[in-house]
């Protein structure tokens, strides 16, 4: 794991020199927090994934306190994965409709909630992305491994240059950010140098090849 101090050094190497130092520490920390969340919104980063049991009452569940984004929701006993529906579509389903979930915001309680159908189900397994630690000082780390150091520093450089209307420079850093992000995430998808679709599959992943409906198979 890397602290903000590590990120700060890399950021300054990219957008500063001996005669120019851009942006204060607070601006760089905020940009670092923003880029971290942007990455986690799009990619399932292994070190940020938590497995837990989610309880429901009448089809409603309160996600864990450190919940950022759902990866997967399933019934491990029945090898049954629940499928996401956007809230408007979910609302039109009968309470007994099978194997659907969505996420909504509860205005009255000012919190997020998970909604499930059928509403009779009381417990499911979930995998979710946890909220990254907010970087408020030099010693804070956000939970990502050091593999992401360059990715984040490129992303922060891009964001800060965009803020200061230096769009030509920002475009170059955006290119570097996306390229490095693709390289790092690609490496994570090929554990041990083996492409994900070529590795040995678990019994759950093989279910779909044995005639089981793909919606009901799960990847553990």
Protein backbone atom coordinates (compact mmCIF):
# COMPACT_ATOMS: atom_id res chain seq x y z
CA UNK A 1 0.00 0.00 0.00
CA UNK A 2 1.13 3.56 -0.68
CA UNK A 3 0.64 6.74 1.33
CA UNK A 4 -0.24 10.13 -0.07
CA UNK A 5 3.39 11.12 0.43
CA UNK A 6 4.36 8.56 -2.24
CA UNK A 7 1.67 9.82 -4.62
CA UNK A 8 2.71 13.42 -3.97
CA UNK A 9 6.30 12.71 -4.99
CA UNK A 10 5.17 11.07 -8.24
CA UNK A 11 2.71 13.89 -9.00
CA UNK A 12 5.35 16.57 -8.53
CA UNK A 13 7.74 14.67 -10.78
CA UNK A 14 5.15 14.95 -13.53
CA UNK A 15 3.85 18.51 -13.21
CA UNK A 16 6.58 20.46 -11.44
CA UNK A 17 10.25 21.30 -11.71
CA UNK A 18 12.78 23.27 -9.66
CA UNK A 19 11.29 26.62 -10.65
CA UNK A 20 7.60 25.69 -10.68
CA UNK A 21 5.53 23.94 -8.02
CA UNK A 22 1.87 23.66 -8.96
CA UNK A 23 -1.09 23.36 -6.57
CA UNK A 24 -1.16 23.01 -2.83
CA UNK A 25 -1.29 19.73 -0.88
CA UNK A 26 -5.04 19.93 -0.33
CA UNK A 27 -5.74 20.21 -4.06
CA UNK A 28 -3.50 17.22 -4.77
CA UNK A 29 -5.09 15.13 -2.01
CA UNK A 30 -8.59 15.92 -3.27
CA UNK A 31 -7.62 15.02 -6.83
CA UNK A 32 -6.03 11.79 -5.57
CA UNK A 33 -9.23 10.86 -3.71
CA UNK A 34 -11.32 11.65 -6.81
CA UNK A 35 -9.16 9.57 -9.16
CA UNK A 36 -9.12 6.64 -6.72
CA UNK A 37 -12.93 6.61 -6.60
CA UNK A 38 -13.11 6.96 -10.38
CA UNK A 39 -10.97 3.84 -10.79
CA UNK A 40 -13.00 1.85 -8.25
CA UNK A 41 -16.24 2.89 -9.92
CA UNK A 42 -15.10 1.23 -13.14
CA UNK A 43 -12.84 -1.65 -12.11
CA UNK A 44 -13.09 -4.55 -9.65
CA UNK A 45 -9.76 -4.20 -7.85
CA UNK A 46 -8.98 -7.43 -5.92
CA UNK A 47 -7.53 -5.80 -2.79
CA UNK A 48 -10.65 -3.65 -2.43
CA UNK A 49 -13.20 -6.48 -2.72
CA UNK A 50 -14.96 -7.73 0.42
CA UNK A 51 -17.13 -10.84 0.75
CA UNK A 52 -19.94 -10.69 3.28
CA UNK A 53 -23.43 -11.90 4.13
CA UNK A 54 -26.21 -9.40 3.47
CA UNK A 55 -29.49 -9.65 5.39
CA UNK A 56 -32.86 -8.48 4.06
CA UNK A 57 -36.22 -7.73 5.67
CA UNK A 58 -39.22 -7.54 3.33
CA UNK A 59 -36.84 -7.21 0.38
CA UNK A 60 -34.81 -4.33 1.86
CA UNK A 61 -31.21 -4.47 3.08
CA UNK A 62 -28.82 -1.87 4.48
CA UNK A 63 -25.38 -2.32 2.88
CA UNK A 64 -22.21 -2.51 5.01
CA UNK A 65 -20.83 0.75 6.40
CA UNK A 66 -17.78 0.58 4.10
CA UNK A 67 -19.84 -0.28 0.99
CA UNK A 68 -18.89 1.61 -2.19
CA UNK A 69 -20.19 -0.51 -5.07
CA UNK A 70 -21.66 -3.98 -5.57
CA UNK A 71 -19.70 -6.58 -7.51
CA UNK A 72 -21.97 -9.57 -7.07
CA UNK A 73 -24.98 -10.78 -5.09
CA UNK A 74 -25.85 -14.49 -4.94
CA UNK A 75 -27.27 -17.46 -3.05
CA UNK A 76 -24.31 -19.74 -2.39
CA UNK A 77 -26.47 -22.69 -1.29
CA UNK A 78 -28.50 -22.75 -4.52
CA UNK A 79 -25.71 -21.58 -6.86
CA UNK A 80 -28.02 -18.76 -7.91
CA UNK A 81 -26.82 -15.31 -8.92
CA UNK A 82 -29.15 -12.31 -8.66
CA UNK A 83 -29.35 -9.96 -11.63
CA UNK A 84 -29.33 -6.17 -11.40
CA UNK A 85 -32.25 -4.13 -12.76
CA UNK A 86 -32.41 -0.34 -12.89
CA UNK A 87 -34.81 1.02 -10.20
CA UNK A 88 -37.64 1.95 -12.59
CA UNK A 89 -37.68 -1.54 -14.09
CA UNK A 90 -37.29 -3.17 -10.68
CA UNK A 91 -40.29 -1.25 -9.29
CA UNK A 92 -42.56 -2.76 -11.95
CA UNK A 93 -41.74 -6.34 -10.90
CA UNK A 94 -44.04 -8.34 -8.64
CA UNK A 95 -42.74 -9.04 -5.13
CA UNK A 96 -42.49 -12.74 -6.00
CA UNK A 97 -40.45 -12.12 -9.17
CA UNK A 98 -37.32 -14.25 -9.08
CA UNK A 99 -33.71 -13.26 -8.57
CA UNK A 100 -33.54 -9.51 -9.12
CA UNK A 101 -31.92 -6.71 -7.18
CA UNK A 102 -31.37 -2.99 -7.40
CA UNK A 103 -29.98 -0.12 -5.34
CA UNK A 104 -31.79 3.01 -4.24
CA UNK A 105 -31.40 5.99 -1.95
CA UNK A 106 -33.67 6.25 1.06
CA UNK A 107 -34.36 9.98 1.43
CA UNK A 108 -36.07 9.64 4.81
CA UNK A 109 -33.13 7.81 6.40
CA UNK A 110 -30.51 9.57 4.24
CA UNK A 111 -28.78 6.33 3.31
CA UNK A 112 -28.44 3.82 0.50
CA UNK A 113 -30.34 0.56 0.49
CA UNK A 114 -30.38 -2.69 -1.45
CA UNK A 115 -33.73 -3.92 -2.79
CA UNK A 116 -34.40 -7.57 -3.57
CA UNK A 117 -37.05 -9.74 -5.24
CA UNK A 118 -38.46 -12.06 -4.22
CA UNK A 119 -39.01 -10.13 -1.00
CA UNK A 120 -39.23 -13.37 0.98
CA UNK A 121 -35.45 -13.93 0.82
CA UNK A 122 -33.74 -13.01 4.10
CA UNK A 123 -30.02 -13.53 3.42
CA UNK A 124 -27.61 -13.60 0.46
CA UNK A 125 -23.86 -13.60 -0.13
CA UNK A 126 -22.34 -10.45 -1.59
CA UNK A 127 -19.03 -9.20 -2.93
CA UNK A 128 -18.59 -5.46 -2.90
CA UNK A 129 -15.96 -2.79 -3.40
CA UNK A 130 -15.14 -1.10 -0.11
CA UNK A 131 -14.86 2.67 0.24
CA UNK A 132 -11.22 3.76 -0.16
CA UNK A 133 -9.69 5.51 2.81
CA UNK A 134 -9.93 9.28 2.41
CA UNK A 135 -6.45 10.76 2.13
CA UNK A 136 -6.37 13.66 4.59
CA UNK A 137 -2.64 13.77 5.34
CA UNK A 138 0.71 12.53 4.04
CA UNK A 139 0.65 9.28 6.02
CA UNK A 140 -2.79 8.04 4.87
CA UNK A 141 -3.00 5.18 2.38
CA UNK A 142 -6.15 4.52 0.36
CA UNK A 143 -5.94 0.72 0.37
CA UNK A 144 -4.71 0.22 -3.21
CA UNK A 145 -1.53 -1.74 -3.84
CA UNK A 146 1.64 -0.07 -5.12
CA UNK A 147 0.80 -1.36 -8.63
CA UNK A 148 -1.58 1.60 -8.91
CA UNK A 149 0.90 4.34 -7.93
CA UNK A 150 1.76 5.45 -11.46
CA UNK A 151 -1.85 5.13 -12.64
CA UNK A 152 -3.11 7.42 -9.90
CA UNK A 153 -0.30 9.95 -10.29
CA UNK A 154 -0.99 10.23 -14.03
CA UNK A 155 -4.69 10.62 -13.34
CA UNK A 156 -4.09 13.34 -10.75
CA UNK A 157 -1.75 15.21 -13.11
CA UNK A 158 -4.44 15.04 -15.80
CA UNK A 159 -7.13 16.34 -13.42
CA UNK A 160 -5.05 19.22 -12.03
CA UNK A 161 -4.00 20.37 -15.49
CA UNK A 162 -7.65 20.29 -16.61
CA UNK A 163 -8.60 22.45 -13.63
CA UNK A 164 -6.00 25.05 -14.62
CA UNK A 165 -7.21 25.03 -18.28
CA UNK A 166 -3.98 23.51 -19.57
CA UNK A 167 -5.90 21.19 -21.84
CA UNK A 168 -3.16 20.26 -24.29
CA UNK A 169 -0.93 18.99 -21.49
CA UNK A 170 -3.93 17.37 -19.79
CA UNK A 171 -4.72 15.38 -22.94
CA UNK A 172 -1.24 13.88 -22.98
CA UNK A 173 -1.53 12.86 -19.34
CA UNK A 174 -5.00 11.45 -20.01
CA UNK A 175 -3.46 9.24 -22.70
CA UNK A 176 -0.75 8.07 -20.31
CA UNK A 177 -3.29 7.53 -17.53
CA UNK A 178 -5.55 5.35 -19.68
CA UNK A 179 -2.63 3.40 -21.12
CA UNK A 180 -1.12 2.66 -17.71
CA UNK A 181 -4.52 1.83 -16.24
CA UNK A 182 -5.12 -0.70 -18.99
CA UNK A 183 -1.70 -2.29 -18.41
CA UNK A 184 -2.13 -2.64 -14.66
CA UNK A 185 -5.69 -3.94 -14.74
CA UNK A 186 -4.80 -6.30 -17.57
CA UNK A 187 -2.04 -7.79 -15.42
CA UNK A 188 -4.49 -8.30 -12.56
CA UNK A 189 -6.86 -10.13 -14.91
CA UNK A 190 -4.07 -12.56 -15.86
CA UNK A 191 -3.03 -14.08 -12.50
CA UNK A 192 0.18 -16.04 -12.77
CA UNK A 193 0.52 -14.90 -16.38
CA UNK A 194 -2.48 -17.00 -17.41
CA UNK A 195 -5.36 -15.34 -19.24
CA UNK A 196 -8.60 -15.56 -17.29
CA UNK A 197 -10.39 -17.52 -20.03
CA UNK A 198 -7.56 -20.10 -20.20
CA UNK A 199 -7.20 -20.89 -16.51
CA UNK A 200 -8.71 -23.93 -14.79
CA UNK A 201 -12.37 -23.19 -13.98
CA UNK A 202 -14.08 -23.98 -10.70
CA UNK A 203 -17.09 -26.30 -10.61
CA UNK A 204 -19.37 -23.28 -10.37
CA UNK A 205 -17.95 -21.72 -13.53
CA UNK A 206 -18.33 -25.05 -15.36
CA UNK A 207 -22.05 -25.28 -14.58
CA UNK A 208 -22.96 -23.21 -17.64
CA UNK A 209 -21.04 -25.65 -19.84
CA UNK A 210 -23.10 -28.53 -18.47
CA UNK A 211 -26.43 -27.13 -19.64
CA UNK A 212 -27.24 -24.98 -16.60
CA UNK A 213 -28.70 -21.57 -17.41
CA UNK A 214 -25.88 -19.02 -17.36
CA UNK A 215 -27.90 -16.68 -15.13
CA UNK A 216 -27.85 -19.23 -12.35
CA UNK A 217 -24.12 -20.00 -12.46
CA UNK A 218 -21.72 -18.10 -10.25
CA UNK A 219 -18.01 -17.36 -10.21
CA UNK A 220 -16.51 -17.75 -6.78
